[in-house]
Structure formats: structure tokens, C-alpha cells
Amino acid sequence: MTKTALIIGLSVVIVATDGGTPCVLVTSRQGDLRALPFGAFDPESHRTFELALRGWVREQTGFDLGYVEQLYTFGDRDRETPEATLIDVPQNARVVSVGYLGLTPEQPPLPEAFEARWRGWYGHFPWEDHRNGRPAIIDTEIAPRLRTWAAGSDERQVRANLAFSLDGQDWTDDRVLERYELLYEAGLVTECARDAGLPLPDVQLGEPMASDHRRILATAMGRLRGKIRYRPVVFELMPERFTLSALQTTCEAILGQPLHKQNFRRALDRMDMVEGTGEMMSETGGRPAELYRFKRAKFRRSAALGIATPALKRDS
């Protein structure tokens, strides 16, 4: 009996914000498709997964990875075919992909020798950005197709309603992966047709990615949206000194939702997470604002909470 070889692939979602745009670092693979930095773990030359990952990122993008944490392990049997398109996988091999999340407070210039770019993540998930109201794509393109897919199945329709806030359901921002997987199952994203060898859907819902990297990105988005509420990871996306407006803008960019300004600042005061520096800077279109810094030393010694994110209520 032929034994199955195990290949461990490493990928990372590296997030930075550019003003109000959350971006990820991507490379070019499979033609014009974008991919996350990705490579195989070699137990002979790599001492740890993380060291191997940092090496692959530097080799493919010229970027030195800073803050990183393990995100998820993707070991589904039917996921090995798309992963095999990015690395040299022998026959009878099983690919296990270990995903990581990296955060950086800036988007440094990338060496021209590398085909790496910072790309806004909402280009891949246009239905996730609710900062200026409910995206039209949900009701004009997604909802009608999901209703057709769910016809005759109450279970499918309930899942669609909960995922995309249809029929009066509330929007839950950290269900990013659930929404993408639902669209994949319904055959409404390019990756599903590509993986199954079927005709492409009649509409492109967001920019596709190589392999199953849009799934990994969705996982990272949902994890980060949830985590900024219970751990102070948002400060890994901020410079050493920042205004409270910039901090709120970053939180809104990640969550894809507007926040109530006064309640946001009251919550910051209660949690005592930031302190003023006494320095001022001029913000566009307004009076000078004080610069703050995160009390990193204080929260390094304690089980720190995350940022409170009081949503801005909209008129229905």
C-alpha cells in the first residue's frame, strides 16, 4: 500500500492600513491572480514554522515580517488540489496549509525586484464594507442568487439570511469566512468554478485569488475583527504616536462599520489604554489634535482587553 506524503504549506495574511483602507500584502501567481506569501516547510532546513514563514515572505516580497501569530490550520482533504498549484507536490501527497496573521503599522515601499503589492482587502470582499451603508452588491447581486440557490430548502435560506442579514437579520461583522464559504458552496465565486472545472458564474463577486487564498484571507479578516474587541492588537497597526481620530478610523476600516465617536472615546477613557503625549498635530479640515500612545508596558503585564467598538446606529 502506497503511503501518503504530507506536505506542510505556510501562508500569511499581512495587514496594514492606509488611511481608511485595510490592505494585505500579495504576490502574483497563476497569471494575474493575487496570492498570499506562501511556501513549503522543509524539516531539513527550517527549524520552526515561523522562521520558515519569515524566510518565504522575505524571499517573495522583500518584506521583513514583524508581529505574527498562527491563524488556522487548513487540512481539509479536498483542499489539497488548489494548494498543489502553488508548490511542487508529488503524487499521493496530502497538503496541510498553516495560515498566519501578520500586522504592521505601515506599508513600507517594496523592492521593485519583487512582484509584491499592497492591495485593499475589500476588493476581494466588497460586501464586507458597511462604513457608508449597506453595500448595494448584497441586495442587487448576492441576495437574488442565494434565493435561487436556496429555493425549496428552508435550511439554506436561513443560512443565507443569517450570513448576509437578509429578511431583517442583523449584520455580524466577524462572519466573513461563513459568508465566503456560503458563496463558494452556492457556486457564486470564481474559485468554486475553477476548482471544480465548471463554467464561471455570470457575475464576479469580488476579485478572486490563487489557490484557496481568499478563504484564508476571509479567515484572517474574521479573526481580526473579533480579536480587536478582546485583545489590544489594533495597536500593532498604529504608529507609535497617533490621534484618537486615526485610531477610530483604523478600527472602522478593519470592522467595515462606522463607530460612534463619543462612545468610542468614553470607552477608551474607561479602559485607560492610551495616554496623551502633549504633542499636537494638524488633522485635515480641523483644528490641531493631540497625539496619543498605547500604554504598551502596562498591558504587557496584564490580560489586556481589546477596544470597545460602539456601532453608530443608522436610521432604518
Coordinates of C-alpha atoms in Angstrom, one line a residue:
M1 CA 0.0 0.0 0.0
T2 CA 1.4 3.4 -1.0
K3 CA 1.9 5.8 1.8
T4 CA 0.6 9.3 1.6
A5 CA 3.3 12.0 1.8
L6 CA 2.5 15.0 4.0
I7 CA 3.4 18.5 2.7
I8 CA 3.1 21.4 5.0
G9 CA 2.5 24.7 3.3
L10 CA 2.9 28.1 5.1
S11 CA 0.9 31.2 4.2
V12 CA 0.4 34.6 5.8
V13 CA -2.1 37.4 5.7
I14 CA 0.0 40.6 6.4
V15 CA -2.3 43.5 7.2
A16 CA -1.6 47.2 7.2
T17 CA -3.9 50.2 6.9
D18 CA -3.5 53.1 4.5
G19 CA -5.8 55.8 5.9
G20 CA -9.2 54.2 5.8
T21 CA -8.1 51.3 3.6
P22 CA -7.1 47.9 5.2
C23 CA -4.6 46.3 2.8
V24 CA -2.9 43.0 2.5
L25 CA 0.5 42.1 1.0
V26 CA 0.1 39.9 -2.1
T27 CA 2.2 38.5 -4.8
S28 CA 1.4 37.5 -8.4
R29 CA 0.7 33.8 -9.0
Q30 CA -1.2 31.8 -11.7
G31 CA -1.1 34.6 -14.2
D32 CA -2.6 37.8 -12.9
L33 CA -4.2 36.2 -9.8
R34 CA -3.0 37.6 -6.5
A35 CA -1.8 35.2 -3.8
L36 CA -0.6 35.5 -0.2
P37 CA 3.1 34.9 0.5
F38 CA 3.3 31.1 0.5
G39 CA 5.9 28.3 0.7
A40 CA 6.5 24.8 1.9
F41 CA 8.0 23.9 5.2
D42 CA 11.3 21.9 4.8
P43 CA 12.0 20.0 8.0
E44 CA 15.7 19.5 6.9
S45 CA 16.4 23.2 6.6
H46 CA 13.7 25.0 8.6
R47 CA 14.0 24.9 12.4
T48 CA 10.5 26.2 13.1
F49 CA 7.4 27.0 11.1
E50 CA 7.7 30.7 11.9
L51 CA 11.3 31.0 10.9
A52 CA 10.4 29.2 7.6
L53 CA 7.5 31.6 7.1
R54 CA 9.6 34.7 7.7
G55 CA 12.1 33.4 5.1
W56 CA 9.5 32.8 2.5
V57 CA 8.0 36.3 3.0
R58 CA 11.4 37.9 2.7
E59 CA 12.2 35.8 -0.4
Q60 CA 8.9 36.5 -2.2
T61 CA 8.2 40.1 -1.2
G62 CA 11.4 41.7 0.2
F63 CA 9.4 42.5 3.4
D64 CA 10.6 41.6 6.9
L65 CA 7.7 40.3 8.8
G66 CA 7.1 41.8 12.3
Y67 CA 4.2 40.8 14.6
V68 CA 2.8 37.4 13.6
E69 CA 0.5 34.8 15.1
Q70 CA -0.8 31.5 13.9
L71 CA -4.2 31.8 12.4
Y72 CA -5.5 28.4 11.5
T73 CA -4.5 25.0 10.1
F74 CA -6.3 24.1 6.8
G75 CA -6.2 20.3 6.5
D76 CA -9.4 19.5 4.6
R77 CA -8.8 16.6 2.2
D78 CA -10.4 18.4 -0.7
R79 CA -8.3 21.5 -0.2
E80 CA -5.1 19.8 -1.4
T81 CA -5.8 20.2 -5.1
P82 CA -5.8 24.0 -5.2
E83 CA -2.8 24.2 -2.9
A84 CA -0.9 21.9 -5.2
T85 CA -1.0 24.6 -7.9
L86 CA 1.4 26.8 -5.9
I87 CA 4.1 24.4 -4.8
D88 CA 5.7 21.2 -6.3
V89 CA 3.6 18.5 -4.8
P90 CA 4.3 14.8 -5.6
Q91 CA 1.5 12.3 -6.4
N92 CA -0.2 10.7 -3.4
A93 CA 0.7 13.8 -1.3
R94 CA -1.6 15.5 1.2
V95 CA -1.1 19.2 1.7
V96 CA -1.8 20.8 5.1
S97 CA -1.7 24.6 5.0
V98 CA -0.8 26.5 8.1
G99 CA -2.0 30.1 8.0
Y100 CA -0.7 33.1 9.9
L101 CA -1.8 36.6 10.6
G102 CA 0.8 39.4 10.5
L103 CA 0.2 43.0 11.4
T104 CA 2.4 46.1 10.6
P105 CA 1.9 49.8 11.4
E106 CA 2.9 51.0 8.0
Q107 CA 3.2 50.0 4.3
P108 CA 6.9 50.3 3.6
P109 CA 7.9 50.6 -0.1
L110 CA 8.5 47.2 -1.6
P111 CA 11.6 46.5 -3.7
E112 CA 10.9 46.7 -7.4
A113 CA 12.6 43.3 -8.0
F114 CA 9.6 41.6 -6.4
E115 CA 6.1 41.2 -7.8
A116 CA 4.6 42.2 -4.4
R117 CA 2.0 44.8 -3.8
W118 CA -0.3 46.2 -1.1
R119 CA -3.9 45.6 -2.1
G120 CA -7.1 46.7 -0.4
W121 CA -8.9 43.7 1.1
Y122 CA -12.4 45.0 0.2
G123 CA -11.6 44.5 -3.5
H124 CA -11.8 40.8 -2.7
F125 CA -14.9 41.1 -0.4
P126 CA -16.9 44.2 -1.5
W127 CA -19.9 43.0 0.5
E128 CA -18.0 43.4 3.8
D129 CA -17.5 47.2 3.8
H130 CA -20.5 48.8 5.5
R131 CA -18.9 52.1 6.6
N132 CA -21.0 54.1 4.2
G133 CA -24.1 52.0 4.5
R134 CA -25.2 48.5 3.3
P135 CA -23.2 47.7 0.1
A136 CA -25.6 47.6 -2.9
I137 CA -24.0 44.3 -4.1
I138 CA -25.7 42.4 -1.4
D139 CA -29.2 43.2 -2.5
T140 CA -28.7 43.6 -6.2
E141 CA -26.4 40.6 -6.9
I142 CA -25.9 38.3 -3.9
A143 CA -29.4 38.0 -2.4
P144 CA -31.3 37.1 -5.6
R145 CA -28.7 34.4 -6.5
L146 CA -28.8 33.0 -3.0
R147 CA -32.6 32.8 -3.0
T148 CA -32.4 30.9 -6.3
W149 CA -29.8 28.5 -4.8
A150 CA -31.9 28.1 -1.6
A151 CA -35.2 27.6 -3.4
G152 CA -37.0 24.7 -1.7
S153 CA -34.6 24.5 1.2
D154 CA -35.5 26.3 4.4
E155 CA -32.1 25.4 5.9
R156 CA -30.2 27.0 3.0
Q157 CA -32.4 30.2 3.2
V158 CA -31.9 30.5 7.0
R159 CA -28.1 30.2 6.5
A160 CA -28.2 32.9 3.8
N161 CA -30.4 35.2 5.9
L162 CA -28.1 34.9 8.9
A163 CA -24.9 35.3 6.9
F164 CA -25.9 38.3 4.7
S165 CA -28.5 39.9 7.1
L166 CA -31.5 39.2 4.8
D167 CA -35.1 39.4 5.8
G168 CA -34.5 41.6 8.9
Q169 CA -31.5 39.7 10.3
D170 CA -28.7 41.8 11.9
W171 CA -25.3 42.0 10.3
T172 CA -22.5 40.2 12.2
D173 CA -19.2 41.6 11.0
D174 CA -16.9 38.7 12.0
R175 CA -18.8 36.1 9.9
V176 CA -16.5 36.8 7.0
L177 CA -15.5 33.2 6.4
E178 CA -19.1 31.9 6.8
R179 CA -20.2 34.3 4.1
Y180 CA -17.4 33.4 1.7
E181 CA -18.0 29.7 2.2
L182 CA -21.7 30.1 1.6
L183 CA -21.0 31.8 -1.7
Y184 CA -18.4 29.1 -2.6
E185 CA -21.0 26.3 -1.8
A186 CA -23.6 28.1 -3.9
G187 CA -21.1 28.3 -6.8
L188 CA -21.2 32.1 -6.9
V189 CA -17.4 32.8 -6.6
T190 CA -14.8 32.2 -9.3
E191 CA -12.8 29.8 -7.2
C192 CA -15.6 27.3 -6.9
A193 CA -16.0 27.1 -10.7
R194 CA -12.2 27.0 -11.2
D195 CA -11.6 24.2 -8.6
A196 CA -14.5 22.1 -10.0
G197 CA -13.7 22.7 -13.7
L198 CA -17.1 24.3 -14.2
P199 CA -18.2 27.4 -16.2
L200 CA -17.5 30.7 -14.5
P201 CA -20.5 32.3 -12.7
D202 CA -22.4 35.0 -14.5
V203 CA -21.1 37.7 -12.2
Q204 CA -17.8 38.2 -10.4
L205 CA -18.3 38.7 -6.7
G206 CA -15.1 40.3 -5.6
E207 CA -11.6 39.7 -7.1
P208 CA -10.6 36.0 -7.0
M209 CA -7.3 34.8 -5.6
A210 CA -4.9 32.0 -6.4
S211 CA -5.5 28.6 -4.7
D212 CA -7.8 28.9 -1.7
H213 CA -6.1 32.2 -0.5
R214 CA -9.3 34.1 -0.5
R215 CA -10.6 31.6 2.0
I216 CA -7.5 32.2 4.2
L217 CA -7.9 35.9 3.9
A218 CA -11.6 35.6 4.9
T219 CA -10.5 33.7 8.0
A220 CA -7.9 36.4 8.9
M221 CA -10.5 39.2 8.4
G222 CA -13.0 37.5 10.7
R223 CA -10.3 36.6 13.3
L224 CA -9.0 40.2 13.4
R225 CA -12.5 41.7 13.6
G226 CA -13.3 39.6 16.6
K227 CA -9.9 39.9 18.2
I228 CA -9.7 43.7 18.4
R229 CA -12.6 43.5 20.8
Y230 CA -10.8 41.3 23.3
R231 CA -7.1 41.9 22.8
P232 CA -5.3 45.2 22.0
V233 CA -4.0 44.0 18.7
V234 CA -5.2 47.1 16.8
F235 CA -2.2 49.0 18.2
E236 CA 0.0 46.7 16.2
L237 CA -1.5 48.6 13.2
M238 CA -0.8 52.0 14.6
P239 CA 2.4 54.1 14.7
E240 CA 4.0 54.9 18.0
R241 CA 2.0 58.2 18.2
F242 CA -1.5 58.7 16.8
T243 CA -4.6 60.8 17.1
L244 CA -7.8 59.3 18.5
S245 CA -9.4 60.0 15.2
A246 CA -6.8 57.9 13.4
L247 CA -7.3 55.1 15.9
Q248 CA -11.1 55.2 15.3
T249 CA -10.6 55.3 11.5
T250 CA -8.4 52.2 11.7
C251 CA -10.9 50.3 13.8
E252 CA -13.7 51.2 11.4
A253 CA -11.6 50.2 8.4
I254 CA -11.0 46.7 9.9
L255 CA -14.6 46.2 11.1
G256 CA -16.1 47.7 8.0
Q257 CA -18.6 49.6 10.2
P258 CA -18.8 53.2 11.4
L259 CA -18.4 53.7 15.2
H260 CA -20.0 56.3 17.5
K261 CA -17.3 58.9 18.1
Q262 CA -18.2 60.0 21.6
N263 CA -18.9 56.5 22.9
F264 CA -15.7 55.2 21.4
R265 CA -13.7 57.9 23.2
R266 CA -15.5 57.3 26.5
A267 CA -14.7 53.6 26.3
L268 CA -11.0 54.4 25.7
D269 CA -11.0 56.6 28.8
R270 CA -12.6 53.8 30.9
M271 CA -10.1 51.2 29.8
D272 CA -7.2 53.5 30.3
M273 CA -5.4 52.1 27.3
V274 CA -3.9 55.3 25.8
E275 CA -2.2 58.4 27.2
G276 CA -1.7 61.8 25.7
T277 CA 1.8 62.9 24.8
G278 CA 1.1 66.6 25.0
E279 CA 2.1 67.0 21.3
M280 CA -0.3 68.3 18.7
M281 CA -0.7 67.7 15.0
S282 CA -3.0 69.3 12.5
E283 CA -5.6 67.0 11.0
T284 CA -7.1 67.7 7.6
G285 CA -10.1 70.0 7.8
G286 CA -10.0 70.5 11.6
R287 CA -8.2 72.0 14.5
P288 CA -4.9 70.5 15.9
A289 CA -5.4 67.2 17.7
E290 CA -3.4 65.7 20.5
L291 CA -1.1 62.8 19.8
Y292 CA -1.6 59.7 22.0
R293 CA 0.4 56.5 22.6
F294 CA -0.6 53.0 23.7
K295 CA 0.3 52.0 27.2
R296 CA 2.2 49.0 26.0
A297 CA 4.2 48.3 29.1
K298 CA 1.1 48.4 31.3
F299 CA -0.8 45.9 29.2
R300 CA 2.1 43.7 28.5
R301 CA 1.9 42.7 32.2
S302 CA -1.8 42.0 32.3
A303 CA -4.6 40.2 30.5
A304 CA -5.5 43.2 28.4
L305 CA -8.9 43.7 26.9
G306 CA -9.5 44.9 23.4
I307 CA -11.0 48.1 22.0
A308 CA -14.7 48.7 22.6
T309 CA -16.4 49.2 19.3
P310 CA -19.8 51.0 19.9
A311 CA -21.5 51.0 16.5
L312 CA -23.0 54.1 15.0
K313 CA -26.7 53.4 14.8
R314 CA -28.3 54.2 11.4
D315 CA -31.8 55.1 10.7
S316 CA -33.6 52.2 9.1

